[in-house]
PDB file of C-alpha atoms in Angstrom:
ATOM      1  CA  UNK A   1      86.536 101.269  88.970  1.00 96.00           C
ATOM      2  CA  UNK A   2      89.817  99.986  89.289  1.00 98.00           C
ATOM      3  CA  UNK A   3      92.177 103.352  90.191  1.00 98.00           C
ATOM      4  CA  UNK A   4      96.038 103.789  90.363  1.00 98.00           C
ATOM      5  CA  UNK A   5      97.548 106.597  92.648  1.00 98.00           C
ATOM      6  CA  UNK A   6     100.555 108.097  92.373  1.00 98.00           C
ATOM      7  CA  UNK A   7     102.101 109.936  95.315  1.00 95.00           C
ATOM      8  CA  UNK A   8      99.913 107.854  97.651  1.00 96.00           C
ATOM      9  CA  UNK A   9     101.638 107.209 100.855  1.00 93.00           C
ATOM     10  CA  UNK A  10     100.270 110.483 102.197  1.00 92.00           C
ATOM     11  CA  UNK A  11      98.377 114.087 101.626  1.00 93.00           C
ATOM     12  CA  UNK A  12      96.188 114.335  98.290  1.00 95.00           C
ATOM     13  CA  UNK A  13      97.100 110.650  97.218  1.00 96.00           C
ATOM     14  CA  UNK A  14      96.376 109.064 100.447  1.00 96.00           C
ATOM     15  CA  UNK A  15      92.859 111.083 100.598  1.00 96.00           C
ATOM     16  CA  UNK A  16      92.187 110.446  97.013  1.00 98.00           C
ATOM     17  CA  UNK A  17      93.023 106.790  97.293  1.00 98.00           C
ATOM     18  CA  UNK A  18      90.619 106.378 100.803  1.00 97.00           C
ATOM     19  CA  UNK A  19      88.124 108.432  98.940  1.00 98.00           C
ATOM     20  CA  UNK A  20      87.739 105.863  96.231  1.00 98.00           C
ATOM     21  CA  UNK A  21      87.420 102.968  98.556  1.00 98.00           C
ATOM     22  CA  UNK A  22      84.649 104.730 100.373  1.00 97.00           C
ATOM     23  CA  UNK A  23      82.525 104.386  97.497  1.00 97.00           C
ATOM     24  CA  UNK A  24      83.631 100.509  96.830  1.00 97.00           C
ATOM     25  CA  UNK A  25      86.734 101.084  94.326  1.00 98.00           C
ATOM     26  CA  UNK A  26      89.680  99.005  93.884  1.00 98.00           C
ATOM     27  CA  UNK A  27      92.756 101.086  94.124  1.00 98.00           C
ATOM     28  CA  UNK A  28      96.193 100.809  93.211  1.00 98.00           C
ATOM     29  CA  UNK A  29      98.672 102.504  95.720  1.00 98.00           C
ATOM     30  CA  UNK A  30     101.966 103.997  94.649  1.00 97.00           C
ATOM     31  CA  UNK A  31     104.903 106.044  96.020  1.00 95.00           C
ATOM     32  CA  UNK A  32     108.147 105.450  97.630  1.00 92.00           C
ATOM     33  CA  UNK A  33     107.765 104.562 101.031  1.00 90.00           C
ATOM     34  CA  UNK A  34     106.860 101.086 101.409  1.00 91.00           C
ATOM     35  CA  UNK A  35     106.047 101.172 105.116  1.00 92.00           C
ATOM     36  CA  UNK A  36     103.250 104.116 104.863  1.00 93.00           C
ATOM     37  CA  UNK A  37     101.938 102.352 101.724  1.00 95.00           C
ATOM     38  CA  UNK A  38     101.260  99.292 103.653  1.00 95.00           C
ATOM     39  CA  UNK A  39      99.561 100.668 106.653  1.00 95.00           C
ATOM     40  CA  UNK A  40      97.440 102.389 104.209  1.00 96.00           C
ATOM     41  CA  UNK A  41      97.010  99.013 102.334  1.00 96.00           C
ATOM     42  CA  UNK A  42      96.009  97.071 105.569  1.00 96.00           C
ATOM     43  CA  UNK A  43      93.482 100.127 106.626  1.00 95.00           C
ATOM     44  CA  UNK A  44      92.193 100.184 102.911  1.00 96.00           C
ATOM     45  CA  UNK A  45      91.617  95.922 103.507  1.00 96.00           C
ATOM     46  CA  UNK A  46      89.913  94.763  99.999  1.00 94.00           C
ATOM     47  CA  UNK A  47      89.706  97.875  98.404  1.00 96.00           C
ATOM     48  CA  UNK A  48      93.718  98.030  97.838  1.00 95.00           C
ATOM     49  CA  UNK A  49      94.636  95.357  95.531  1.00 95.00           C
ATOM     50  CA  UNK A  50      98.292  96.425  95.214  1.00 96.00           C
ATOM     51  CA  UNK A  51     101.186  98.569  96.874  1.00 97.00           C
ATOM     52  CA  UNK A  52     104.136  99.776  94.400  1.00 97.00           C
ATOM     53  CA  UNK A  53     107.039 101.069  96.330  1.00 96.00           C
ATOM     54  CA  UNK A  54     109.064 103.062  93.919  1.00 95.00           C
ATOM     55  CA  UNK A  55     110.297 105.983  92.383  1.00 94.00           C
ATOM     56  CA  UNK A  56     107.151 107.319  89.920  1.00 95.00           C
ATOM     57  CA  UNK A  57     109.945 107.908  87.287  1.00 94.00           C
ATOM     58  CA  UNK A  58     110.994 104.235  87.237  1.00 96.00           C
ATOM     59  CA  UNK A  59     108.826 103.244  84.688  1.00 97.00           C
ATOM     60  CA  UNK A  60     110.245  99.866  83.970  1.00 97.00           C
ATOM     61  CA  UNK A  61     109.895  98.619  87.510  1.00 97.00           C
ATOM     62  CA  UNK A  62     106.054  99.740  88.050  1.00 98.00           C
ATOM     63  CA  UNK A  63     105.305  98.015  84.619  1.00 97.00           C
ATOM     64  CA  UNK A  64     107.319  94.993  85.874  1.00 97.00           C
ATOM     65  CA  UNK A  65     105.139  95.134  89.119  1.00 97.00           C
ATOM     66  CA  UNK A  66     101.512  96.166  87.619  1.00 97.00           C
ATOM     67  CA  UNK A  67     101.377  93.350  85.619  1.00 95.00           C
ATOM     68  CA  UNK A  68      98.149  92.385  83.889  1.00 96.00           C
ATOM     69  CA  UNK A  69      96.696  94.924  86.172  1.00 97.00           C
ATOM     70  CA  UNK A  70      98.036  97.840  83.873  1.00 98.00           C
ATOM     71  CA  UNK A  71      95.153  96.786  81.624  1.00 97.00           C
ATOM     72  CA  UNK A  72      92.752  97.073  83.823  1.00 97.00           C
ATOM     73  CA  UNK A  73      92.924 100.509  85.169  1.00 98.00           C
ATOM     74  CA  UNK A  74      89.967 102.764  84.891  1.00 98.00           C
ATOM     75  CA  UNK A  75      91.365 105.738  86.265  1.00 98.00           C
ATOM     76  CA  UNK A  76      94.820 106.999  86.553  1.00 98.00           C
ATOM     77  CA  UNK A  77      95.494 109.663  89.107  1.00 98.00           C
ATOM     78  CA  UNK A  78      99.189 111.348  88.441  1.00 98.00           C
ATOM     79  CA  UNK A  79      99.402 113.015  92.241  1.00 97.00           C
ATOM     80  CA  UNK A  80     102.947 112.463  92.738  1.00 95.00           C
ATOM     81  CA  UNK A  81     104.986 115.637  92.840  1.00 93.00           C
ATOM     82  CA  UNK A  82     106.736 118.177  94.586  1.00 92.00           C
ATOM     83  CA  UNK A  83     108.268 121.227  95.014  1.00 89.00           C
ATOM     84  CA  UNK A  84     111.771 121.727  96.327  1.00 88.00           C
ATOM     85  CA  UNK A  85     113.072 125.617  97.533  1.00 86.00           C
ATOM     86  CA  UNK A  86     111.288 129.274  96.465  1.00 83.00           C
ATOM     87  CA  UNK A  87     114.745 130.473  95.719  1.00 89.00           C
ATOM     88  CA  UNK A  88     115.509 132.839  92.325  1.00 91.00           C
ATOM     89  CA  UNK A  89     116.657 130.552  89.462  1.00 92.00           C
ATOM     90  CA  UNK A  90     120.388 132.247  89.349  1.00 92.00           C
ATOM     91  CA  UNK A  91     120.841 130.911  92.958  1.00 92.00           C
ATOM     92  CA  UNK A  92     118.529 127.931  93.565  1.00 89.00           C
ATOM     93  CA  UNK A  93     120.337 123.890  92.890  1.00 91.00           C
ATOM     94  CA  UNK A  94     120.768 122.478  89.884  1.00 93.00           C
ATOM     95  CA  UNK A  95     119.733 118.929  91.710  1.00 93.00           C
ATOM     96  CA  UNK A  96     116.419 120.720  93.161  1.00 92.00           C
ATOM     97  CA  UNK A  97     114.722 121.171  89.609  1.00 92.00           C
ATOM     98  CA  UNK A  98     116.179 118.373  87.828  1.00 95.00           C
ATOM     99  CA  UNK A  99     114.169 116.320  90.644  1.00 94.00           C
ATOM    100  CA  UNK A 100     111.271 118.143  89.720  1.00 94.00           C
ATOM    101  CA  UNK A 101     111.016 117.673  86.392  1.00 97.00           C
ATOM    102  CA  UNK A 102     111.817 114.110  86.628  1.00 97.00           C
ATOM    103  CA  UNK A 103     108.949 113.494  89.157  1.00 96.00           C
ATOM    104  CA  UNK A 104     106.701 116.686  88.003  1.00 96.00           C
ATOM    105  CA  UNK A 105     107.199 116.026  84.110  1.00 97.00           C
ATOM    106  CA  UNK A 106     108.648 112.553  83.548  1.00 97.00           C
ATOM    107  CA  UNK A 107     107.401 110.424  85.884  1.00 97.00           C
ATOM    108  CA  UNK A 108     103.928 111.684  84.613  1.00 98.00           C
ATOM    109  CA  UNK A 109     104.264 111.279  80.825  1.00 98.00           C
ATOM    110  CA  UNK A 110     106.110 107.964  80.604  1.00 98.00           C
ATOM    111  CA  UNK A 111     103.821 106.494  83.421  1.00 98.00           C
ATOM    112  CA  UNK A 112     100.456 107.859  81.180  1.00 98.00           C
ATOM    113  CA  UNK A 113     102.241 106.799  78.281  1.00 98.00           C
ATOM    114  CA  UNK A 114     102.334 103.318  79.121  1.00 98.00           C
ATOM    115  CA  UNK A 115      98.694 102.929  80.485  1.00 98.00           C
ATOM    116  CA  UNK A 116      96.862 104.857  77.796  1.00 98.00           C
ATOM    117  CA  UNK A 117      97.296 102.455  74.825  1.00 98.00           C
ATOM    118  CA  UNK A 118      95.053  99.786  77.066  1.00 98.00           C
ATOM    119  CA  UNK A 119      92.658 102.697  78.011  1.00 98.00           C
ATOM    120  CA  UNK A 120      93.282 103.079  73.812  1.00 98.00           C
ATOM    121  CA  UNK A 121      92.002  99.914  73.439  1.00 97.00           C
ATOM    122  CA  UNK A 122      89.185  98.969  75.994  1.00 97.00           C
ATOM    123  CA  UNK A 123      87.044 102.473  74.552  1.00 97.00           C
ATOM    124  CA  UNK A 124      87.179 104.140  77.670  1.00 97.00           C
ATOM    125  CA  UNK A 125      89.620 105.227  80.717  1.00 98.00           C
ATOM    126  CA  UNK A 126      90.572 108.805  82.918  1.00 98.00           C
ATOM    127  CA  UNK A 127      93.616 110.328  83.179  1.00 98.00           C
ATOM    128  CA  UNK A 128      93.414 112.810  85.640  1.00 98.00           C
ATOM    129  CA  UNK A 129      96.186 115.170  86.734  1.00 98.00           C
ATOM    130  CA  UNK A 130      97.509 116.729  89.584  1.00 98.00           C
ATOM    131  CA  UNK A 131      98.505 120.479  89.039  1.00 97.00           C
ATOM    132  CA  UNK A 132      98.508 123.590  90.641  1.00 97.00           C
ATOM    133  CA  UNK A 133      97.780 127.427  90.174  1.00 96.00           C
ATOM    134  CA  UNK A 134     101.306 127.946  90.132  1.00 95.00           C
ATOM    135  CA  UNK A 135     100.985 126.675  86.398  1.00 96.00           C
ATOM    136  CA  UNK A 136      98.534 129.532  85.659  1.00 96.00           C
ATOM    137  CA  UNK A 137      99.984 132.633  87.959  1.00 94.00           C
ATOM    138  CA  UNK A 138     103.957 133.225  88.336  1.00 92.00           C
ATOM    139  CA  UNK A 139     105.282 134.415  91.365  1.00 89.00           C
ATOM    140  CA  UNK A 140     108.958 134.759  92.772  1.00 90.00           C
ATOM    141  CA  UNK A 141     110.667 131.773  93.550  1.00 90.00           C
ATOM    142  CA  UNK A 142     108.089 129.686  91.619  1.00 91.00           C
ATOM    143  CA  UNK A 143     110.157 129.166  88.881  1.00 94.00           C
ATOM    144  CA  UNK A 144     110.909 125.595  87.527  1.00 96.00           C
ATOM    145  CA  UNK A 145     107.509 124.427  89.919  1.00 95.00           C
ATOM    146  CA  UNK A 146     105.302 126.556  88.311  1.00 96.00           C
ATOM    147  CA  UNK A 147     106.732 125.420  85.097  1.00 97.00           C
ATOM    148  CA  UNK A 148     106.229 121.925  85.963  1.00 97.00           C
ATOM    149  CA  UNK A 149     102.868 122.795  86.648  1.00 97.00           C
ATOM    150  CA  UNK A 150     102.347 124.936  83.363  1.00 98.00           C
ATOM    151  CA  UNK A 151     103.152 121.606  81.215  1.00 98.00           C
ATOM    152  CA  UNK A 152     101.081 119.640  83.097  1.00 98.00           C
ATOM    153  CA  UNK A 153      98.195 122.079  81.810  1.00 98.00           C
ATOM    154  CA  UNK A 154      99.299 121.953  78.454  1.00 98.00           C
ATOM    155  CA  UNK A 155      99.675 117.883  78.258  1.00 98.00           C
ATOM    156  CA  UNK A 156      96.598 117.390  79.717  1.00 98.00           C
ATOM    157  CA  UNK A 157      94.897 120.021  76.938  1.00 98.00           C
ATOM    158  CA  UNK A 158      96.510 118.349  74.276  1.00 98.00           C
ATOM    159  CA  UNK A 159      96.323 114.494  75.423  1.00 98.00           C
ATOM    160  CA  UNK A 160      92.146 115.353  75.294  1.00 97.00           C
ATOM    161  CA  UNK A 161      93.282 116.695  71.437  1.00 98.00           C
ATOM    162  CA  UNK A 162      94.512 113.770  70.524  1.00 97.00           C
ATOM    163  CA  UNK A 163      92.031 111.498  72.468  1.00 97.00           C
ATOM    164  CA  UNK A 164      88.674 113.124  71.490  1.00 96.00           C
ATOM    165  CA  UNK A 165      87.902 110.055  69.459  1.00 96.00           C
ATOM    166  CA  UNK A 166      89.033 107.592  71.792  1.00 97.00           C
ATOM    167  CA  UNK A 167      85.992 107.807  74.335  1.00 96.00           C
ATOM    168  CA  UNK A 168      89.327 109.124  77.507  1.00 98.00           C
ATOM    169  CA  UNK A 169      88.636 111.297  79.366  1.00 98.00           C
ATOM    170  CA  UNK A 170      91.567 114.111  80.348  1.00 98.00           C
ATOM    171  CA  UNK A 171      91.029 116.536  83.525  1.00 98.00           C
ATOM    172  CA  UNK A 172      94.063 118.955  85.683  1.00 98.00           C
ATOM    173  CA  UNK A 173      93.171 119.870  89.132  1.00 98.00           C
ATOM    174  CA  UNK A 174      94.493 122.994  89.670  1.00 98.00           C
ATOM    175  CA  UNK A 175      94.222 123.970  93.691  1.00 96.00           C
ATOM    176  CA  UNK A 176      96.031 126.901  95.205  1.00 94.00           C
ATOM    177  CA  UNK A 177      97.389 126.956  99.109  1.00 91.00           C
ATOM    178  CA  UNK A 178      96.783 123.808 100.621  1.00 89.00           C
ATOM    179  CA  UNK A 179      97.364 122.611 104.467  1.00 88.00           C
ATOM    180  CA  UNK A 180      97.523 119.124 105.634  1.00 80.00           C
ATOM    181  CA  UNK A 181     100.132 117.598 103.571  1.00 79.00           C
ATOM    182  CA  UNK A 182     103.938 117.518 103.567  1.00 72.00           C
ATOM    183  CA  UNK A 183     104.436 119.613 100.598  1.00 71.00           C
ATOM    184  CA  UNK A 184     105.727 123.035 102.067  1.00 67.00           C
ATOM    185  CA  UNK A 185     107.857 120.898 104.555  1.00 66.00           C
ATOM    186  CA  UNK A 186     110.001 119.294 101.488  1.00 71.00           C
ATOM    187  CA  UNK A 187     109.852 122.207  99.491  1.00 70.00           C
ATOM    188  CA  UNK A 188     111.148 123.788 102.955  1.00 65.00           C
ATOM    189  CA  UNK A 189     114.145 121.365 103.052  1.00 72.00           C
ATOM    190  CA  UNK A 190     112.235 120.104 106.316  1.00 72.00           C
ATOM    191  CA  UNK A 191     111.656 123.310 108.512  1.00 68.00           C
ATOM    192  CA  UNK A 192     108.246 122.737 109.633  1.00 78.00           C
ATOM    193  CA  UNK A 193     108.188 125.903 111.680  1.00 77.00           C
ATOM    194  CA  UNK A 194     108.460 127.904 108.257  1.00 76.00           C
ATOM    195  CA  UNK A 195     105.925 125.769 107.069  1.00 73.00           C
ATOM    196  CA  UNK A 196     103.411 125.938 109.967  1.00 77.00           C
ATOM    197  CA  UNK A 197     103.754 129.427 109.733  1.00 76.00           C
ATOM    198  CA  UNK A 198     102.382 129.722 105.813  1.00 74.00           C
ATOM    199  CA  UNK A 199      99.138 128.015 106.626  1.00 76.00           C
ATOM    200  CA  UNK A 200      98.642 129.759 110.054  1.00 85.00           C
ATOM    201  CA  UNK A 201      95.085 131.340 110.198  1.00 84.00           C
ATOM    202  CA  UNK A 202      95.055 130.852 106.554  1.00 84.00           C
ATOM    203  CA  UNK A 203      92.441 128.231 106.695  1.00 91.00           C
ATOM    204  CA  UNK A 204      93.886 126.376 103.108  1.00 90.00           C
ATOM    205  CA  UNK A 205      92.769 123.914 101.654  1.00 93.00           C
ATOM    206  CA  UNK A 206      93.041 120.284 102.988  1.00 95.00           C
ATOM    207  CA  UNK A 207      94.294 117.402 101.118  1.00 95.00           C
ATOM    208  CA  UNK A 208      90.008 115.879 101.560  1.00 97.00           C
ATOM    209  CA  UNK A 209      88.923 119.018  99.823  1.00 97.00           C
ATOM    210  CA  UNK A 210      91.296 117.498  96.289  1.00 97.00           C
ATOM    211  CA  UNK A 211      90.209 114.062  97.033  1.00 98.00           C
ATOM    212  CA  UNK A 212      86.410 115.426  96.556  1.00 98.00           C
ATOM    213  CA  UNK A 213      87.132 117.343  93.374  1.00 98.00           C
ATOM    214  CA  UNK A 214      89.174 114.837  91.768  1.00 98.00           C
ATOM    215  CA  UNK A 215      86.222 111.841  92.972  1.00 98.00           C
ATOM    216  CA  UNK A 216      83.448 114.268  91.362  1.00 98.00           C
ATOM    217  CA  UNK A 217      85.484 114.939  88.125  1.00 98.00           C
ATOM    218  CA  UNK A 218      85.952 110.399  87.892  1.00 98.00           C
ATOM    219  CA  UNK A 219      82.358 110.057  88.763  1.00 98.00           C
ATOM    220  CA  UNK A 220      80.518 112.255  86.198  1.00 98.00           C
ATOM    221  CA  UNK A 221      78.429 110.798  83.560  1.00 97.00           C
ATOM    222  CA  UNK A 222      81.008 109.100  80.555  1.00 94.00           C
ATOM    223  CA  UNK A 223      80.094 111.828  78.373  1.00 96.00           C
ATOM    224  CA  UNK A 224      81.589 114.577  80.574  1.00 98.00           C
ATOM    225  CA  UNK A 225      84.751 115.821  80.710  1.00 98.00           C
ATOM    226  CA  UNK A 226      86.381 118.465  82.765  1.00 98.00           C
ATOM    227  CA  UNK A 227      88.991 119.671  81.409  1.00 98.00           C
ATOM    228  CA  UNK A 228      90.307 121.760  84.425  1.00 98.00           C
ATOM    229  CA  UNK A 229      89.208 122.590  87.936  1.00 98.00           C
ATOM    230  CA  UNK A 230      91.081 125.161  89.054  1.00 97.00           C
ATOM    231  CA  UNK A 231      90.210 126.096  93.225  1.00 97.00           C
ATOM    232  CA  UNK A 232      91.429 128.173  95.426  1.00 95.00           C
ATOM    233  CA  UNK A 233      90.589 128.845  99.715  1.00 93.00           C
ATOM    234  CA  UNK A 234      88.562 131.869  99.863  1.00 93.00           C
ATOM    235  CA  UNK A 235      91.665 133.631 101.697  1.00 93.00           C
ATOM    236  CA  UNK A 236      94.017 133.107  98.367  1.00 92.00           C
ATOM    237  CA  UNK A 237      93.063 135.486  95.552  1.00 91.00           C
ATOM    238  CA  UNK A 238      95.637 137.118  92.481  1.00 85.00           C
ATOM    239  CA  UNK A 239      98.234 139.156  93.144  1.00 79.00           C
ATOM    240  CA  UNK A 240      98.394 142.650  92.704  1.00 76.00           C
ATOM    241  CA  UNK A 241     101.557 143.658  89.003  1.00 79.00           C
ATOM    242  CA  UNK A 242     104.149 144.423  91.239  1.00 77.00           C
ATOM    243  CA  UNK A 243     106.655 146.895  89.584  1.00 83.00           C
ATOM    244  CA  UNK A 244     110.394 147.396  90.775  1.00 83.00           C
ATOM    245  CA  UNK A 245     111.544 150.544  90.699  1.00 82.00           C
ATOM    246  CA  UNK A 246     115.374 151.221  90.452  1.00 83.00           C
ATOM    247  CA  UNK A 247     116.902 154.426  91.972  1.00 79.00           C
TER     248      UNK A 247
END
């Protein structure tokens, strides 16, 4: 399989991409930091064929750079994301979720929307999506994230609507806290402390654990499709109605 990641200079999409190789797939790396994306490239040898350092929104540059690769691709994985502040909505930056749903929304349906008429047209392809159980539960300061999330949910329902005759395959992974990345750093603003703290004797999940469910979901027989995977560390569970009383 020939396999593009998004996001994949480090946490999920670097595991994903490495997990890929490890069973003797071609991947496709990209994110924004050119530097990480090439040590991964030179530790990944054979089984990276190409590094795209770019914005995932910038459509018109990654087709410029995929070339006659983009119809190729067996698997698309949209990873890249990211959350930014757990503020209320009245007081949280405009600039914070605009960024979100460029990279969160757009950067996912243009990118799928250019690589899905090829899938279209070979018979057969994966789109698989990155999205979280903040697009299932709400929770304070999860606002414009977990409404990200929410539409990737509902895309990825209704692309396998409108693909059921196409022989494409649609699947969301859904996870819940998870360690071992740089998420809760840049949704943070870059306090690490803050962030260490969350995860401390949480045990979370860790970016290999999503690189395992989102290699089992690509490898299943062709005639299986999973439409979502939702997982959670067995020290997350739902929250409790909470109900504000006012003097």
């Amino acid at each position: 399989m020939l396999v593009l990641v998004t996001g994949a200079s480090a946490g999920f999409g670097e595991a994903i991409a490495r997990r890929f190789v490890s069973e003797g797939h071609q991947v496709i790396l990209l994110a924004r930091r050119e530097e990480r994306l090439r040590g991964l490239s030179e530790e990944l040898g054979e089984g990276c064929v190409k590094v795209i350092s770019c914005n995932v929104a910038d459509i018109e540059k990654i087709k410029s750079e995929l070339g006659e690769y983009a119809q190729r691709i067996d698997v698309l994985v949209n990873n890249a994301g990211l959350a930014l502040g757990v503020e209320s909505f009245d007081v949280c930056l405009r600039e914070d979720f605009e960024e979100m749903i460029e990279t969160n929304i757009l950067g996912v349906v243009r990118l799928t929307h250019y690589l899905l008429p090829f899938m279209v047209e070979r018979g057969s392809g994966h789109i698989i999506n990155l999205g979280s159980i903040a697009g299932n539960y709400p929770y304070p300061g999860g606002n414009v994230y977990g409404g990200t999330k929410a539409f990737l949910k509902q895309f990825s329902l209704n692309l396998r609507a409108d693909l059921v005759d196409k022989n494409i395959r649609v699947s969301n992974i859904e996870p819940g806290l998870c360690g071992g990345s740089e998420f809760s750093v840049v949704r943070f603003k870059g306090d690490q402390k803050r962030a260490d703290e969350l995860y401390e004797n949480a045990y979370p999940l860790l970016p290999q654990d999503i690189a395992e469910s989102v290699y089992w979901v690509a490898s299943l027989p062709a005639h299986i499709n999973i439409n979502s995977m939702e997982l959670m560390p067995t020290t997350q569970a739902f929250s409790a109605f909470r109900v504000c009383k006012k003097p």
